[in-house]
């Protein structure tokens, strides 16, 4: 393998954290990982968007609490403007609003800052491959939320059994939503078009009384699909 080919296979990563004491050591550690190239370090969401626009970028390792533009809004902007770029959240916060906000905005992975280097690099590679990685604390919070969060009277609770009339394909789509895949990632995994994915999502949301994508993640986890 030539040096040029090896360089092409490097995953290009942006590290985003408003604290230089966190951002710079993290970028330095990741730069030592095989197959990963840190192409930029950003202190806020605006800098992330600029780095991605300058591209190419495969993955953004995203802090949530940043000035100017926070991580959730930045993730939402990336999902709309650069859906090919995967986001892995790395934050000290593991509360329900942060987790569901980030996943609902399109993040493919969610780690707390207790994660080690191997966990972080594994999540980066998984996100670049269209997969999702949630650390155990985050999975536990999502499952607890699915079991306890009250729903409006006219909608099924988040841990209600899935209706029997869901098709196998609709269950597959729900499982992949639960893993954090965006519509494009689901389409690629199932070898179908994004339009077909949207049709399946509309059908399963209607059948199961699912309110939004965050609710779909909760239902997938509670049903054992994710």
CSV table of C-alpha atoms in Angstrom, one decimal:
chain,number,residue,atom,x,y,z
A,1,UNK,CA,0.0,0.0,0.0
A,2,UNK,CA,1.4,3.4,-1.0
A,3,UNK,CA,1.5,6.4,1.3
A,4,UNK,CA,-1.0,8.2,-0.9
A,5,UNK,CA,-3.5,5.3,-0.7
A,6,UNK,CA,-3.1,5.1,3.1
A,7,UNK,CA,-3.8,8.8,3.3
A,8,UNK,CA,-7.0,8.5,1.3
A,9,UNK,CA,-8.3,5.9,3.7
A,10,UNK,CA,-7.7,8.1,6.8
A,11,UNK,CA,-11.0,9.2,8.5
A,12,UNK,CA,-10.9,13.0,8.6
A,13,UNK,CA,-12.2,14.2,12.0
A,14,UNK,CA,-13.0,17.6,13.5
A,15,UNK,CA,-12.7,17.8,17.3
A,16,UNK,CA,-15.1,20.4,18.8
A,17,UNK,CA,-14.9,21.5,22.5
A,18,UNK,CA,-15.0,25.0,23.9
A,19,UNK,CA,-12.3,24.2,26.4
A,20,UNK,CA,-8.8,24.3,25.0
A,21,UNK,CA,-7.6,22.1,27.9
A,22,UNK,CA,-9.9,19.4,26.6
A,23,UNK,CA,-9.8,20.0,22.9
A,24,UNK,CA,-6.1,20.1,22.3
A,25,UNK,CA,-5.1,17.0,24.2
A,26,UNK,CA,-8.0,15.1,22.7
A,27,UNK,CA,-7.0,16.1,19.2
A,28,UNK,CA,-3.4,15.1,19.9
A,29,UNK,CA,-4.4,11.7,21.2
A,30,UNK,CA,-6.7,11.0,18.3
A,31,UNK,CA,-4.0,12.0,15.9
A,32,UNK,CA,-2.0,9.1,17.1
A,33,UNK,CA,-4.8,6.6,16.3
A,34,UNK,CA,-4.4,4.5,13.2
A,35,UNK,CA,-6.6,5.5,10.3
A,36,UNK,CA,-7.7,8.8,11.9
A,37,UNK,CA,-6.6,12.3,10.8
A,38,UNK,CA,-7.6,15.3,12.9
A,39,UNK,CA,-8.2,18.0,10.3
A,40,UNK,CA,-9.5,20.8,12.6
A,41,UNK,CA,-10.2,21.7,16.2
A,42,UNK,CA,-13.1,23.9,16.9
A,43,UNK,CA,-14.2,25.9,19.9
A,44,UNK,CA,-17.9,26.4,18.9
A,45,UNK,CA,-20.5,25.3,16.4
A,46,UNK,CA,-19.7,28.1,13.9
A,47,UNK,CA,-16.1,27.0,13.7
A,48,UNK,CA,-17.3,23.4,13.2
A,49,UNK,CA,-19.5,24.4,10.2
A,50,UNK,CA,-16.6,26.4,8.7
A,51,UNK,CA,-14.3,23.4,9.1
A,52,UNK,CA,-16.8,21.1,7.5
A,53,UNK,CA,-17.5,23.5,4.6
A,54,UNK,CA,-13.7,23.6,4.0
A,55,UNK,CA,-13.8,19.8,4.0
A,56,UNK,CA,-13.6,17.0,3.4
A,57,UNK,CA,-14.7,15.8,6.9
A,58,UNK,CA,-16.0,12.3,7.8
A,59,UNK,CA,-16.8,12.7,11.5
A,60,UNK,CA,-17.2,15.5,14.0
A,61,UNK,CA,-16.5,14.7,17.7
A,62,UNK,CA,-19.0,17.1,19.2
A,63,UNK,CA,-19.2,18.7,22.7
A,64,UNK,CA,-22.7,19.9,23.5
A,65,UNK,CA,-22.3,23.0,25.7
A,66,UNK,CA,-20.4,25.5,23.5
A,67,UNK,CA,-20.8,29.2,23.0
A,68,UNK,CA,-22.0,30.9,19.8
A,69,UNK,CA,-23.7,27.7,18.6
A,70,UNK,CA,-24.1,24.7,20.8
A,71,UNK,CA,-23.6,21.1,19.8
A,72,UNK,CA,-27.2,20.2,19.3
A,73,UNK,CA,-27.9,23.0,17.0
A,74,UNK,CA,-24.6,22.4,15.2
A,75,UNK,CA,-25.6,18.7,14.8
A,76,UNK,CA,-29.0,19.7,13.4
A,77,UNK,CA,-27.3,22.0,10.9
A,78,UNK,CA,-24.9,19.4,9.8
A,79,UNK,CA,-27.7,16.8,9.3
A,80,UNK,CA,-29.5,19.2,7.0
A,81,UNK,CA,-26.5,20.7,5.2
A,82,UNK,CA,-23.9,18.0,5.3
A,83,UNK,CA,-25.7,14.7,5.9
A,84,UNK,CA,-22.6,12.7,4.8
A,85,UNK,CA,-20.8,13.9,7.9
A,86,UNK,CA,-21.4,11.8,11.0
A,87,UNK,CA,-21.6,13.3,14.5
A,88,UNK,CA,-20.4,11.6,17.7
A,89,UNK,CA,-21.2,13.5,20.9
A,90,UNK,CA,-18.6,13.5,23.6
A,91,UNK,CA,-19.9,15.4,26.6
A,92,UNK,CA,-20.0,15.4,30.4
A,93,UNK,CA,-23.8,15.6,30.3
A,94,UNK,CA,-26.0,12.4,30.2
A,95,UNK,CA,-29.4,13.9,31.1
A,96,UNK,CA,-32.5,13.0,29.1
A,97,UNK,CA,-32.8,16.4,27.3
A,98,UNK,CA,-29.2,16.3,26.2
A,99,UNK,CA,-29.3,12.7,25.0
A,100,UNK,CA,-32.6,12.9,23.2
A,101,UNK,CA,-31.8,16.4,21.8
A,102,UNK,CA,-28.6,15.2,20.3
A,103,UNK,CA,-30.0,11.9,18.9
A,104,UNK,CA,-33.0,13.7,17.6
A,105,UNK,CA,-30.8,16.2,15.9
A,106,UNK,CA,-29.0,13.4,14.1
A,107,UNK,CA,-26.0,12.3,16.2
A,108,UNK,CA,-24.9,8.8,15.5
A,109,UNK,CA,-23.0,8.3,18.7
A,110,UNK,CA,-23.2,9.6,22.2
A,111,UNK,CA,-20.4,9.1,24.7
A,112,UNK,CA,-19.6,10.7,28.1
A,113,UNK,CA,-16.2,12.1,28.8
A,114,UNK,CA,-15.5,9.0,31.0
A,115,UNK,CA,-15.0,7.2,27.7
A,116,UNK,CA,-11.4,6.0,27.0
A,117,UNK,CA,-9.4,6.5,23.8
A,118,UNK,CA,-10.4,3.1,22.5
A,119,UNK,CA,-14.1,3.8,23.1
A,120,UNK,CA,-13.8,7.1,21.3
A,121,UNK,CA,-12.0,5.8,18.3
A,122,UNK,CA,-14.4,2.8,18.0
A,123,UNK,CA,-17.3,5.2,18.0
A,124,UNK,CA,-15.7,7.4,15.3
A,125,UNK,CA,-15.1,4.4,13.1
A,126,UNK,CA,-18.6,3.1,13.7
A,127,UNK,CA,-20.2,6.4,12.9
A,128,UNK,CA,-18.2,6.8,9.7
A,129,UNK,CA,-19.6,3.3,8.7
A,130,UNK,CA,-23.1,4.4,9.3
A,131,UNK,CA,-23.4,2.7,12.7
A,132,UNK,CA,-24.3,4.0,16.1
A,133,UNK,CA,-22.5,3.7,19.5
A,134,UNK,CA,-24.0,4.7,22.8
A,135,UNK,CA,-22.1,4.2,26.0
A,136,UNK,CA,-23.8,2.1,28.8
A,137,UNK,CA,-24.8,5.1,30.8
A,138,UNK,CA,-26.6,6.6,27.9
A,139,UNK,CA,-28.3,3.3,27.0
A,140,UNK,CA,-29.5,3.0,30.6
A,141,UNK,CA,-30.9,6.5,30.5
A,142,UNK,CA,-32.7,5.9,27.3
A,143,UNK,CA,-34.2,2.7,28.5
A,144,UNK,CA,-35.3,4.3,31.8
A,145,UNK,CA,-36.9,7.1,29.9
A,146,UNK,CA,-38.7,4.6,27.7
A,147,UNK,CA,-40.1,2.8,30.7
A,148,UNK,CA,-41.1,5.8,32.8
A,149,UNK,CA,-41.9,8.8,30.5
A,150,UNK,CA,-45.6,9.5,30.6
A,151,UNK,CA,-47.4,9.9,27.2
A,152,UNK,CA,-50.5,11.9,26.4
A,153,UNK,CA,-53.7,9.8,26.9
A,154,UNK,CA,-54.4,9.4,23.2
A,155,UNK,CA,-50.9,8.0,22.5
A,156,UNK,CA,-49.4,4.7,23.6
A,157,UNK,CA,-46.7,4.8,26.3
A,158,UNK,CA,-43.1,4.8,25.1
A,159,UNK,CA,-42.6,1.2,26.3
A,160,UNK,CA,-45.9,-0.1,24.8
A,161,UNK,CA,-45.5,-3.3,22.7
A,162,UNK,CA,-45.2,-2.7,19.0
A,163,UNK,CA,-48.4,-3.4,17.0
A,164,UNK,CA,-48.5,-6.9,15.4
A,165,UNK,CA,-49.2,-5.4,12.0
A,166,UNK,CA,-45.8,-3.9,11.6
A,167,UNK,CA,-44.1,-5.5,8.6
A,168,UNK,CA,-40.7,-7.1,8.9
A,169,UNK,CA,-39.3,-4.2,6.9
A,170,UNK,CA,-40.9,-1.6,9.2
A,171,UNK,CA,-39.3,-3.4,12.1
A,172,UNK,CA,-35.9,-3.3,10.4
A,173,UNK,CA,-36.3,0.5,9.8
A,174,UNK,CA,-37.3,1.0,13.5
A,175,UNK,CA,-34.3,-1.0,14.6
A,176,UNK,CA,-31.9,1.1,12.5
A,177,UNK,CA,-33.5,4.4,13.8
A,178,UNK,CA,-32.9,3.0,17.3
A,179,UNK,CA,-29.2,2.6,16.3
A,180,UNK,CA,-29.0,6.2,15.4
A,181,UNK,CA,-28.9,5.9,11.6
A,182,UNK,CA,-30.2,8.8,9.5
A,183,UNK,CA,-32.5,8.1,6.5
A,184,UNK,CA,-29.6,7.9,4.1
A,185,UNK,CA,-27.8,5.4,6.3
A,186,UNK,CA,-30.9,3.3,6.6
A,187,UNK,CA,-31.4,3.4,2.8
A,188,UNK,CA,-27.8,2.3,2.2
A,189,UNK,CA,-28.0,-0.5,4.8
A,190,UNK,CA,-31.2,-1.9,3.3
A,191,UNK,CA,-30.4,-1.2,-0.3
A,192,UNK,CA,-33.5,0.9,-0.8
A,193,UNK,CA,-34.1,4.5,-1.8
A,194,UNK,CA,-34.5,7.3,0.8
A,195,UNK,CA,-38.0,7.9,-0.5
A,196,UNK,CA,-38.9,4.3,0.4
A,197,UNK,CA,-37.3,4.7,3.8
A,198,UNK,CA,-39.5,7.8,4.4
A,199,UNK,CA,-42.6,5.8,3.4
A,200,UNK,CA,-41.7,3.0,5.8
A,201,UNK,CA,-41.1,5.6,8.6
A,202,UNK,CA,-44.4,7.3,8.0
A,203,UNK,CA,-46.2,3.9,8.1
A,204,UNK,CA,-44.6,2.6,11.2
A,205,UNK,CA,-45.0,6.0,13.0
A,206,UNK,CA,-48.7,5.9,12.2
A,207,UNK,CA,-49.2,2.3,13.2
A,208,UNK,CA,-47.2,2.5,16.4
A,209,UNK,CA,-48.3,6.0,17.5
A,210,UNK,CA,-44.7,7.2,17.4
A,211,UNK,CA,-44.5,11.0,17.8
A,212,UNK,CA,-41.0,11.7,16.5
A,213,UNK,CA,-37.6,10.3,15.9
A,214,UNK,CA,-36.5,10.5,19.6
A,215,UNK,CA,-39.7,8.6,20.5
A,216,UNK,CA,-38.8,6.0,17.9
A,217,UNK,CA,-35.4,5.6,19.5
A,218,UNK,CA,-37.1,5.0,22.9
A,219,UNK,CA,-39.6,2.5,21.4
A,220,UNK,CA,-36.9,0.6,19.5
A,221,UNK,CA,-34.8,0.2,22.7
A,222,UNK,CA,-37.8,-0.7,24.9
A,223,UNK,CA,-38.8,-3.3,22.3
A,224,UNK,CA,-35.4,-4.9,22.2
A,225,UNK,CA,-34.7,-3.9,18.6
A,226,UNK,CA,-31.8,-1.6,19.4
